[in-house]
Tab-separated table of C-alpha atoms in Angstrom:
chain	number	residue	atom	x	y	z
P	1	MET	CA	60.846	26.076	74.172
P	2	LYS	CA	61.023	29.626	72.995
P	3	LEU	CA	59.568	31.322	69.944
P	4	GLY	CA	62.116	32.868	67.610
P	5	LYS	CA	62.557	34.335	64.158
P	6	VAL	CA	65.413	33.356	61.867
P	7	ILE	CA	67.344	36.441	60.763
P	8	GLY	CA	70.695	35.206	59.496
P	9	ASN	CA	73.386	32.578	59.078
P	10	VAL	CA	76.737	31.983	60.751
P	11	VAL	CA	79.768	30.737	58.830
P	12	SER	CA	82.428	29.098	60.971
P	13	THR	CA	85.138	26.871	59.512
P	14	ARG	CA	87.244	26.296	62.607
P	15	LYS	CA	84.971	24.617	65.121
P	16	GLU	CA	84.736	21.805	67.679
P	17	GLY	CA	81.975	19.674	69.181
P	18	ASN	CA	80.923	17.770	66.053
P	19	LEU	CA	79.324	20.848	64.548
P	20	ASP	CA	80.716	20.236	61.044
P	21	GLY	CA	78.037	20.211	58.392
P	22	LEU	CA	75.383	21.664	60.672
P	23	LYS	CA	73.595	24.873	59.713
P	24	ILE	CA	73.952	27.581	62.373
P	25	MET	CA	71.395	30.374	62.248
P	26	ILE	CA	70.972	33.664	64.043
P	27	VAL	CA	67.588	33.767	65.746
P	28	THR	CA	65.913	36.576	67.676
P	29	TYR	CA	63.583	35.575	70.482
P	30	LEU	CA	59.968	36.652	70.160
P	31	ASP	CA	57.315	37.178	72.795
P	32	GLU	CA	53.763	35.817	72.593
P	33	ASN	CA	52.780	38.647	70.238
P	34	LEU	CA	55.728	37.746	68.024
P	35	SER	CA	57.431	41.008	68.956
P	36	ASP	CA	61.210	41.021	69.016
P	37	THR	CA	62.583	40.721	72.584
P	38	LYS	CA	66.026	42.050	71.618
P	39	LYS	CA	67.644	38.762	72.634
P	40	THR	CA	69.436	36.607	70.086
P	41	ALA	CA	71.109	33.215	69.872
P	42	ALA	CA	73.031	31.131	67.353
P	43	CYS	CA	71.031	27.931	66.880
P	44	ILE	CA	71.507	24.632	65.081
P	45	ASP	CA	68.800	24.125	62.467
P	46	THR	CA	67.255	20.631	62.249
P	47	VAL	CA	64.128	21.473	60.234
P	48	ASN	CA	65.536	23.323	57.229
P	49	ALA	CA	64.289	26.703	58.402
P	50	GLY	CA	64.699	29.786	56.259
P	51	ASN	CA	65.199	33.468	56.827
P	52	GLY	CA	62.088	35.014	58.378
P	53	ASP	CA	60.602	31.729	59.583
P	54	ILE	CA	58.988	31.680	63.019
P	55	VAL	CA	60.553	28.714	64.823
P	56	LEU	CA	60.578	26.731	68.048
P	57	LEU	CA	63.881	26.756	69.954
P	58	CYS	CA	64.869	24.043	72.394
P	59	SER	CA	67.718	24.732	74.830
P	60	SER	CA	69.849	23.003	77.482
P	61	SER	CA	70.551	19.268	77.255
P	62	SER	CA	67.258	18.789	75.384
P	63	ALA	CA	68.910	20.603	72.457
P	64	ARG	CA	70.849	17.374	71.837
P	65	ILE	CA	67.785	15.120	71.607
P	66	THR	CA	67.357	15.312	67.816
P	67	PRO	CA	69.233	12.813	65.588
P	68	MET	CA	71.107	15.693	63.967
P	69	THR	CA	72.342	17.225	67.230
P	70	LYS	CA	73.044	14.061	69.222
P	71	ARG	CA	76.577	14.206	70.659
P	72	THR	CA	77.120	17.736	69.315
P	73	ALA	CA	77.889	20.967	71.149
P	74	ALA	CA	74.317	22.159	70.554
P	75	ASP	CA	72.794	24.115	73.428
P	76	ASN	CA	69.975	25.712	71.436
P	77	THR	CA	68.306	23.913	68.535
P	78	ILE	CA	65.616	24.907	66.053
P	79	VAL	CA	63.231	21.963	66.469
P	80	GLY	CA	60.112	23.192	64.701
P	81	ILE	CA	58.670	25.656	62.222
P	82	VAL	CA	55.595	27.413	63.577
P	83	ASP	CA	52.553	27.238	61.293
P	84	ALA	CA	50.123	29.041	63.555
P	85	ILE	CA	49.583	30.423	67.032
P	86	SER	CA	46.046	30.611	68.346
P	87	SER	CA	44.119	31.439	71.475
P	88	GLY	CA	40.813	29.588	71.380
P	89	LYS	CA	39.492	30.146	67.857
P	90	ILE	CA	41.454	33.338	67.285
P	91	TYR	CA	44.686	33.091	65.348
P	92	SER	CA	47.388	35.597	66.267
P	93	TYR	CA	49.714	34.137	63.636
P	94	ARG	CA	49.329	32.034	60.510
P	95	LYS	CA	52.172	31.195	58.175
P	96	ALA	CA	51.366	32.339	54.633
P	97	ASP	CA	50.962	29.621	51.964
P	98	GLY	CA	54.140	28.962	50.087
P	99	ASP	CA	56.275	30.488	52.785
J	1	MET	CA	74.995	29.085	71.217
J	2	LYS	CA	75.788	32.703	71.777
J	3	LEU	CA	77.987	35.092	69.851
J	4	GLY	CA	80.882	36.558	71.825
J	5	LYS	CA	84.100	38.492	71.480
J	6	VAL	CA	87.311	37.434	73.202
J	7	ILE	CA	88.676	40.277	75.323
J	8	GLY	CA	91.127	38.708	77.767
J	9	ASN	CA	92.678	35.780	79.568
J	10	VAL	CA	92.308	34.353	83.055
J	11	VAL	CA	95.240	32.945	85.000
J	12	SER	CA	94.300	30.538	87.787
J	13	THR	CA	96.804	28.159	89.362
J	14	ARG	CA	94.668	26.733	92.148
J	15	LYS	CA	91.732	25.066	90.453
J	16	GLU	CA	89.533	21.956	90.415
J	17	GLY	CA	87.405	20.097	87.867
J	18	ASN	CA	90.177	18.945	85.520
J	19	LEU	CA	90.746	22.471	84.230
J	20	ASP	CA	94.563	22.203	84.301
J	21	GLY	CA	96.149	23.093	80.987
J	22	LEU	CA	92.969	24.574	79.555
J	23	LYS	CA	92.939	28.155	78.294
J	24	ILE	CA	90.295	30.280	80.034
J	25	MET	CA	89.262	33.450	78.216
J	26	ILE	CA	87.101	36.421	79.098
J	27	VAL	CA	84.359	36.803	76.518
J	28	THR	CA	81.704	39.504	76.160
J	29	TYR	CA	78.409	38.453	74.661
J	30	LEU	CA	77.378	40.160	71.438
J	31	ASP	CA	73.963	40.703	69.917
J	32	GLU	CA	73.086	40.015	66.268
J	33	ASN	CA	74.684	43.322	65.238
J	34	LEU	CA	77.840	42.313	67.097
J	35	SER	CA	77.203	45.041	69.655
J	36	ASP	CA	78.407	44.395	73.180
J	37	THR	CA	75.564	43.273	75.490
J	38	LYS	CA	77.497	44.137	78.669
J	39	LYS	CA	77.429	40.493	79.773
J	40	THR	CA	80.642	38.517	80.179
J	41	ALA	CA	81.743	34.987	80.938
J	42	ALA	CA	84.956	33.056	81.489
J	43	CYS	CA	85.054	30.368	78.794
J	44	ILE	CA	87.242	27.383	77.972
J	45	ASP	CA	88.827	27.784	74.541
J	46	THR	CA	88.866	24.703	72.294
J	47	VAL	CA	89.617	26.387	68.963
J	48	ASN	CA	92.724	28.440	69.725
J	49	ALA	CA	90.852	31.735	69.655
J	50	GLY	CA	92.684	35.015	70.038
J	51	ASN	CA	91.950	38.416	71.471
J	52	GLY	CA	89.294	40.194	69.396
J	53	ASP	CA	87.992	37.049	67.690
J	54	ILE	CA	84.239	36.697	67.255
J	55	VAL	CA	83.377	33.263	68.620
J	56	LEU	CA	80.567	30.788	69.207
J	57	LEU	CA	79.900	29.936	72.863
J	58	CYS	CA	78.215	26.712	73.961
J	59	SER	CA	76.824	26.504	77.493
J	60	SER	CA	75.236	24.026	79.935
J	61	SER	CA	76.063	20.310	79.697
J	62	SER	CA	76.753	20.721	75.974
J	63	ALA	CA	79.867	22.691	76.977
J	64	ARG	CA	81.411	19.328	77.896
J	65	ILE	CA	80.832	17.695	74.497
J	66	THR	CA	84.215	18.571	72.966
J	67	PRO	CA	87.183	16.202	73.466
J	68	MET	CA	89.051	18.957	75.330
J	69	THR	CA	86.253	19.696	77.809
J	70	LYS	CA	84.940	16.165	78.391
J	71	ARG	CA	84.779	15.472	82.144
J	72	THR	CA	85.860	19.027	82.997
J	73	ALA	CA	84.062	21.732	84.961
J	74	ALA	CA	83.297	23.591	81.731
J	75	ASP	CA	79.898	25.273	81.634
J	76	ASN	CA	80.661	27.640	78.743
J	77	THR	CA	83.005	26.655	75.928
J	78	ILE	CA	84.317	28.491	72.878
J	79	VAL	CA	83.417	25.966	70.166
J	80	GLY	CA	83.909	27.983	66.982
J	81	ILE	CA	85.485	31.026	65.412
J	82	VAL	CA	83.005	33.032	63.364
J	83	ASP	CA	84.139	33.759	59.795
J	84	ALA	CA	81.005	35.543	58.638
J	85	ILE	CA	77.435	36.406	59.519
J	86	SER	CA	74.998	36.974	56.701
J	87	SER	CA	71.332	37.588	56.071
J	88	GLY	CA	70.493	36.373	52.582
J	89	LYS	CA	73.296	37.723	50.378
J	90	ILE	CA	74.166	40.582	52.701
J	91	TYR	CA	77.103	40.123	55.028
J	92	SER	CA	76.893	41.940	58.352
J	93	TYR	CA	80.293	40.560	59.379
J	94	ARG	CA	83.303	39.102	57.597
J	95	LYS	CA	86.530	38.181	59.341
J	96	ALA	CA	89.461	40.032	57.739
J	97	ASP	CA	92.094	37.904	55.940
J	98	GLY	CA	95.015	37.052	58.136
J	99	ASP	CA	93.047	37.662	61.288
C	1	MET	CA	82.209	30.078	84.056
C	2	LYS	CA	81.584	33.367	85.739
C	3	LEU	CA	83.880	35.634	87.700
C	4	GLY	CA	82.859	36.246	91.309
C	5	LYS	CA	84.062	37.617	94.604
C	6	VAL	CA	83.646	35.756	97.873
C	7	ILE	CA	81.840	37.929	100.418
C	8	GLY	CA	80.530	35.593	103.087
C	9	ASN	CA	79.666	32.177	104.467
C	10	VAL	CA	76.427	30.281	104.897
C	11	VAL	CA	75.728	28.090	107.913
C	12	SER	CA	73.055	25.461	107.383
C	13	THR	CA	72.655	22.462	109.686
C	14	ARG	CA	69.481	20.969	108.256
C	15	LYS	CA	70.245	20.131	104.646
C	16	GLU	CA	69.844	17.490	101.935
C	17	GLY	CA	71.709	16.488	98.773
C	18	ASN	CA	74.947	15.279	100.367
C	19	LEU	CA	75.987	18.817	101.248
C	20	ASP	CA	77.238	17.895	104.756
C	21	GLY	CA	80.781	19.052	105.373
C	22	LEU	CA	80.909	21.249	102.306
C	23	LYS	CA	81.710	24.954	102.665
C	24	ILE	CA	78.985	27.168	101.218
C	25	MET	CA	80.015	30.721	100.387
C	26	ILE	CA	78.159	33.838	99.299
C	27	VAL	CA	79.621	35.109	96.034
C	28	THR	CA	78.781	38.246	94.048
C	29	TYR	CA	79.186	38.030	90.300
C	30	LEU	CA	81.687	40.405	88.715
C	31	ASP	CA	81.904	41.764	85.198
C	32	GLU	CA	85.088	41.847	83.117
C	33	ASN	CA	86.248	44.968	84.986
C	34	LEU	CA	85.676	43.131	88.267
C	35	SER	CA	82.796	45.456	89.047
C	36	ASP	CA	79.966	44.054	91.123
C	37	THR	CA	76.964	43.051	88.967
C	38	LYS	CA	74.544	43.035	91.942
C	39	LYS	CA	73.859	39.334	91.421
C	40	THR	CA	74.768	36.798	94.106
C	41	ALA	CA	74.785	33.061	94.590
C	42	ALA	CA	75.541	30.531	97.328
C	43	CYS	CA	78.365	28.352	96.007
C	44	ILE	CA	80.178	25.225	97.127
C	45	ASP	CA	83.873	25.915	97.612
C	46	THR	CA	86.301	23.282	96.293
C	47	VAL	CA	89.509	25.349	96.317
C	48	ASN	CA	89.627	26.683	99.880
C	49	ALA	CA	88.723	30.216	98.829
C	50	GLY	CA	88.666	33.026	101.350
C	51	ASN	CA	86.738	36.227	101.852
C	52	GLY	CA	87.609	38.738	99.141
C	53	ASP	CA	89.071	36.183	96.713
C	54	ILE	CA	88.257	36.564	93.030
C	55	VAL	CA	87.033	33.145	91.917
C	56	LEU	CA	85.783	31.115	88.956
C	57	LEU	CA	82.224	29.796	89.287
C	58	CYS	CA	80.962	26.787	87.388
C	59	SER	CA	77.204	26.228	87.139
C	60	SER	CA	74.644	23.684	85.885
C	61	SER	CA	75.516	19.967	85.769
C	62	SER	CA	79.203	20.880	85.345
C	63	ALA	CA	79.107	22.085	88.964
C	64	ARG	CA	79.097	18.409	89.963
C	65	ILE	CA	82.247	17.474	88.029
C	66	THR	CA	84.731	18.018	90.874
C	67	PRO	CA	85.501	15.120	93.267
C	68	MET	CA	84.108	17.163	96.169
C	69	THR	CA	80.773	17.948	94.500
C	70	LYS	CA	80.124	14.660	92.700
C	71	ARG	CA	76.637	13.397	93.559
C	72	THR	CA	75.839	16.505	95.595
C	73	ALA	CA	73.132	19.115	95.124
C	74	ALA	CA	75.711	21.579	93.817
C	75	ASP	CA	74.487	23.822	91.005
C	76	ASN	CA	77.213	26.462	91.319
C	77	THR	CA	80.735	25.573	92.414
C	78	ILE	CA	83.848	27.639	93.080
C	79	VAL	CA	86.340	25.792	90.862
C	80	GLY	CA	89.283	28.207	90.759
C	81	ILE	CA	90.967	31.157	92.398
C	82	VAL	CA	91.853	33.863	89.896
C	83	ASP	CA	95.507	34.977	90.001
C	84	ALA	CA	95.357	37.427	87.128
C	85	ILE	CA	93.240	38.728	84.268
C	86	SER	CA	95.005	40.167	81.266
C	87	SER	CA	94.300	41.486	77.795
C	88	GLY	CA	97.428	41.044	75.702
C	89	LYS	CA	100.289	42.245	77.900
C	90	ILE	CA	98.121	44.487	80.038
C	91	TYR	CA	96.946	43.146	83.383
C	92	SER	CA	93.593	44.387	84.591
C	93	TYR	CA	93.909	42.293	87.771
C	94	ARG	CA	96.732	40.673	89.685
C	95	LYS	CA	96.282	38.932	93.029
C	96	ALA	CA	98.585	40.492	95.637
C	97	ASP	CA	101.355	38.273	97.062
C	98	GLY	CA	100.363	36.580	100.257
C	99	ASP	CA	96.676	37.046	99.584
O	1	MET	CA	59.330	25.217	88.816
O	2	LYS	CA	57.692	28.395	87.702
O	3	LEU	CA	54.093	29.536	87.821
O	4	GLY	CA	52.541	30.284	84.462
O	5	LYS	CA	49.232	30.925	82.735
O	6	VAL	CA	48.236	29.187	79.518
O	7	ILE	CA	47.334	31.745	76.855
O	8	GLY	CA	47.513	29.937	73.532
O	9	ASN	CA	48.473	27.020	71.311
O	10	VAL	CA	51.243	26.460	68.804
O	11	VAL	CA	50.709	24.529	65.587
O	12	SER	CA	53.863	23.135	64.026
O	13	THR	CA	53.800	20.393	61.413
O	14	ARG	CA	57.474	20.278	60.484
O	15	LYS	CA	59.301	19.406	63.670
O	16	GLU	CA	62.089	17.256	65.160
O	17	GLY	CA	62.909	15.787	68.561
O	18	ASN	CA	59.992	13.379	68.887
O	19	LEU	CA	57.526	16.206	69.405
O	20	ASP	CA	54.859	14.706	67.112
O	21	GLY	CA	51.506	14.402	68.814
O	22	LEU	CA	52.478	16.558	71.758
O	23	LYS	CA	50.441	19.649	72.605
O	24	ILE	CA	52.548	22.818	72.640
O	25	MET	CA	51.105	25.767	74.533
O	26	ILE	CA	52.074	29.404	74.941
O	27	VAL	CA	52.494	30.195	78.614
O	28	THR	CA	53.230	33.513	80.315
O	29	TYR	CA	55.212	33.377	83.521
O	30	LEU	CA	53.526	34.714	86.639
O	31	ASP	CA	54.978	36.071	89.851
O	32	GLU	CA	53.829	35.061	93.337
O	33	ASN	CA	50.829	37.399	93.065
O	34	LEU	CA	49.935	35.755	89.757
O	35	SER	CA	50.814	38.950	87.907
O	36	ASP	CA	52.143	38.599	84.388
O	37	THR	CA	55.964	38.934	84.276
O	38	LYS	CA	56.013	39.663	80.519
O	39	LYS	CA	58.049	36.527	79.859
O	40	THR	CA	56.653	33.698	77.751
O	41	ALA	CA	57.583	30.196	76.694
O	42	ALA	CA	56.261	27.433	74.455
O	43	CYS	CA	55.688	24.426	76.709
O	44	ILE	CA	54.736	20.784	76.255
O	45	ASP	CA	51.499	20.008	78.066
O	46	THR	CA	51.372	16.723	80.020
O	47	VAL	CA	48.297	17.428	82.178
O	48	ASN	CA	45.671	18.431	79.629
O	49	ALA	CA	45.773	22.091	80.593
O	50	GLY	CA	43.406	24.590	79.033
O	51	ASN	CA	43.467	28.239	78.131
O	52	GLY	CA	43.583	30.388	81.270
O	53	ASP	CA	44.777	27.605	83.579
O	54	ILE	CA	47.425	28.456	86.167
O	55	VAL	CA	50.125	25.813	85.759
O	56	LEU	CA	53.471	24.576	87.068
O	57	LEU	CA	56.325	24.666	84.551
O	58	CYS	CA	59.381	22.459	84.833
O	59	SER	CA	62.472	23.368	82.807
O	60	SER	CA	65.936	22.043	81.924
O	61	SER	CA	66.603	18.294	81.821
O	62	SER	CA	63.837	17.762	84.403
O	63	ALA	CA	61.380	18.723	81.650
O	64	ARG	CA	62.020	15.272	80.177
O	65	ILE	CA	61.149	13.339	83.347
O	66	THR	CA	57.463	12.750	82.543
O	67	PRO	CA	56.457	9.645	80.524
O	68	MET	CA	55.097	11.910	77.774
O	69	THR	CA	58.273	13.979	77.385
O	70	LYS	CA	60.896	11.263	77.869
O	71	ARG	CA	63.383	11.361	74.982
O	72	THR	CA	61.731	14.444	73.462
O	73	ALA	CA	63.138	17.886	72.783
O	74	ALA	CA	61.183	19.286	75.746
O	75	ASP	CA	62.993	21.954	77.734
O	76	ASN	CA	59.930	23.354	79.482
O	77	THR	CA	56.989	21.152	80.432
O	78	ILE	CA	53.615	21.864	82.024
O	79	VAL	CA	53.701	19.332	84.878
O	80	GLY	CA	50.795	20.464	87.052
O	81	ILE	CA	47.604	22.463	87.218
O	82	VAL	CA	47.521	24.777	90.219
O	83	ASP	CA	44.394	24.425	92.391
O	84	ALA	CA	45.392	26.906	95.068
O	85	ILE	CA	48.188	29.046	96.414
O	86	SER	CA	48.182	29.869	100.096
O	87	SER	CA	50.292	31.530	102.727
O	88	GLY	CA	49.395	30.051	106.098
O	89	LYS	CA	45.595	29.972	106.153
O	90	ILE	CA	45.183	32.749	103.612
O	91	TYR	CA	44.518	31.772	100.016
O	92	SER	CA	45.848	34.125	97.363
O	93	TYR	CA	44.445	31.913	94.607
O	94	ARG	CA	41.783	29.229	94.366
O	95	LYS	CA	40.726	27.630	91.105
O	96	ALA	CA	36.980	28.068	90.577
O	97	ASP	CA	34.836	24.899	90.572
O	98	GLY	CA	34.263	23.571	87.114
O	99	ASP	CA	37.227	25.442	85.697
R	1	MET	CA	72.516	27.693	94.928
R	2	LYS	CA	70.399	30.708	95.587
R	3	LEU	CA	69.115	32.198	98.808
R	4	GLY	CA	65.340	32.359	99.098
R	5	LYS	CA	62.512	32.948	101.542
R	6	VAL	CA	59.494	30.669	101.775
R	7	ILE	CA	56.294	32.665	101.356
R	8	GLY	CA	53.589	30.179	100.467
R	9	ASN	CA	52.347	26.772	99.351
R	10	VAL	CA	51.057	25.408	96.087
R	11	VAL	CA	48.223	22.904	95.903
R	12	SER	CA	48.080	20.884	92.706
R	13	THR	CA	46.090	17.669	92.408
R	14	ARG	CA	46.493	16.989	88.703
R	15	LYS	CA	50.223	16.641	88.100
R	16	GLU	CA	52.896	14.607	86.319
R	17	GLY	CA	56.580	13.835	86.858
R	18	ASN	CA	56.300	11.843	90.079
R	19	LEU	CA	55.474	14.953	92.081
R	20	ASP	CA	52.699	13.279	94.115
R	21	GLY	CA	53.182	13.690	97.836
R	22	LEU	CA	55.887	16.308	97.483
R	23	LYS	CA	55.455	19.696	99.142
R	24	ILE	CA	55.673	22.571	96.640
R	25	MET	CA	56.440	25.983	98.106
R	26	ILE	CA	56.523	29.502	96.713
R	27	VAL	CA	59.929	31.027	97.331
R	28	THR	CA	61.189	34.538	96.610
R	29	TYR	CA	64.857	34.890	95.781
R	30	LEU	CA	66.935	37.031	98.114
R	31	ASP	CA	70.168	38.895	97.522
R	32	GLU	CA	73.169	38.780	99.852
R	33	ASN	CA	71.503	41.302	102.182
R	34	LEU	CA	68.422	39.074	102.268
R	35	SER	CA	66.480	41.701	100.350
R	36	ASP	CA	63.730	40.473	98.069
R	37	THR	CA	64.849	40.387	94.401
R	38	LYS	CA	61.257	40.282	93.069
R	39	LYS	CA	61.879	36.888	91.483
R	40	THR	CA	59.938	33.822	92.601
R	41	ALA	CA	59.862	30.101	91.969
R	42	ALA	CA	57.811	27.067	92.970
R	43	CYS	CA	60.224	24.688	94.710
R	44	ILE	CA	60.098	21.151	96.056
R	45	ASP	CA	60.815	21.113	99.784
R	46	THR	CA	63.128	18.352	101.052
R	47	VAL	CA	63.972	19.812	104.485
R	48	ASN	CA	60.546	20.496	105.971
R	49	ALA	CA	60.872	24.252	105.578
R	50	GLY	CA	58.194	26.581	106.906
R	51	ASN	CA	56.763	29.932	105.957
R	52	GLY	CA	59.345	32.680	106.476
R	53	ASP	CA	62.352	30.348	106.533
R	54	ILE	CA	65.493	31.466	104.718
R	55	VAL	CA	66.481	28.543	102.503
R	56	LEU	CA	69.023	27.280	99.981
R	57	LEU	CA	67.658	26.545	96.509
R	58	CYS	CA	69.325	24.160	94.097
R	59	SER	CA	68.338	24.291	90.418
R	60	SER	CA	68.911	22.464	87.126
R	61	SER	CA	69.682	18.718	87.092
R	62	SER	CA	71.228	19.049	90.567
R	63	ALA	CA	67.691	19.639	91.856
R	64	ARG	CA	67.120	15.903	91.377
R	65	ILE	CA	70.095	14.787	93.495
R	66	THR	CA	68.200	14.416	96.794
R	67	PRO	CA	66.516	11.081	97.619
R	68	MET	CA	63.125	12.820	97.666
R	69	THR	CA	63.486	14.426	94.223
R	70	LYS	CA	65.276	11.632	92.372
R	71	ARG	CA	63.426	10.851	89.124
R	72	THR	CA	60.944	13.674	89.692
R	73	ALA	CA	60.202	16.751	87.593
R	74	ALA	CA	62.053	18.932	90.116
R	75	ASP	CA	64.049	21.768	88.598
R	76	ASN	CA	64.403	23.819	91.780
R	77	THR	CA	64.657	22.179	95.186
R	78	ILE	CA	64.871	23.559	98.724
R	79	VAL	CA	67.973	21.693	99.952
R	80	GLY	CA	68.817	23.555	103.153
R	81	ILE	CA	67.540	25.859	105.863
R	82	VAL	CA	69.916	28.748	106.488
R	83	ASP	CA	70.914	29.190	110.149
R	84	ALA	CA	73.317	32.075	109.635
R	85	ILE	CA	75.155	34.172	107.080
R	86	SER	CA	78.419	35.773	108.100
R	87	SER	CA	81.287	37.733	106.640
R	88	GLY	CA	84.348	37.118	108.780
R	89	LYS	CA	83.140	37.438	112.384
R	90	ILE	CA	80.173	39.622	111.514
R	91	TYR	CA	76.783	37.971	111.182
R	92	SER	CA	74.395	39.555	108.725
R	93	TYR	CA	71.735	36.946	109.558
R	94	ARG	CA	71.047	34.564	112.400
R	95	LYS	CA	67.953	32.411	112.653
R	96	ALA	CA	66.121	33.110	115.923
R	97	ASP	CA	65.925	30.242	118.447
R	98	GLY	CA	62.771	28.234	118.120
R	99	ASP	CA	62.142	29.448	114.588
């Protein structure tokens, strides 16, 4: 998986691949320091992510493993919201309460 | 998925992989600001996209999920036409009426 | 799919993955202006392509969709020969007669 | 597979794709000299890897081949801990005893 | 497929994905002139390749097509040893006898 940050939404009315009703979000990839890598993707959201959330992105055929994306044209799916990233006992990221 | 912009068509008479009758378009990948990333692909069109349209591209095995691309040698499929991209209430892109 | 140009052949006698009898060609990837992108791959040819031909390359599991590459270790297959690339009524590429 | 080094952990409570209970680690990719390539991924750990371990990463649909990642949204799995890397009789890396 | 050159071996005792008994080699990717591209991978060897051999690498789900890699966590497999690369009647590479 990759780390990403949700930065926007995509509206698309004419679409194929059983994507109707699915939320498509613009996500920028982050590196391990949560710095923007200047790469972006349009991802199906399965965890009700919001703008600014740090998320886990799953690509390739594994993007279709969730109930919501099964048999859809999903090639990159938001499969988790990141609460924290740590190295040993040191936290490099912690989601604020109420976020 | 990736964001792309349709910039041309490919004509190919001698082909394999059940691609006969499918429209193959040249698409440049766009970043979140809809700037050209200098990367291109030849994609199967399933949504009747036209030159200049901003589209959603689905790659890998998920490119074969649509009825039109099932059992074809599609590895990158245009699966949606983008109407708008927004961040909160701010629209960074809106398709013009009649486009 | 990607656009490529055939530039050579690979000879390999000791191989696995049901590749016996298949023609393996060296292809350089091209951008939308048919400029060399400095990336190359070794691809299975299913359309009897020749040196210098502009071709369509299909990768990932879709590379195994053609009858010739089914159940083979093909991850990148030449699935079409490009006759022309156009944008509206303007042709940026047309294969010469007798090529 | 790719060579990587484990540098951290991801905590994510809200997630999809049968990822509950799986350990997700931040891994930086290494080149053949075990130098950091500045690319990172969030990977499912199947071999009880620890911080600093040099590991083997398996991506794409093959990431779901292990018993632990079967039917999960894993697209990049830690499938081995590297004990040594050698070229002929020369070792460029050997895991220290007790590591 | 990609062209690569075998430059080393990986030893890993603790591993998952049915990789036991398989030979894992460090391979650097080569371009069409057989120049090093500075990218490397750890690949399963199915053709008894040796250090210095120029090989064909097959990635993604196609990496599992060989009998040796079926149902294993292989995402990049050495599927052939390259004997020669030619463009028309000109050979840019020929394996030396007894190599």
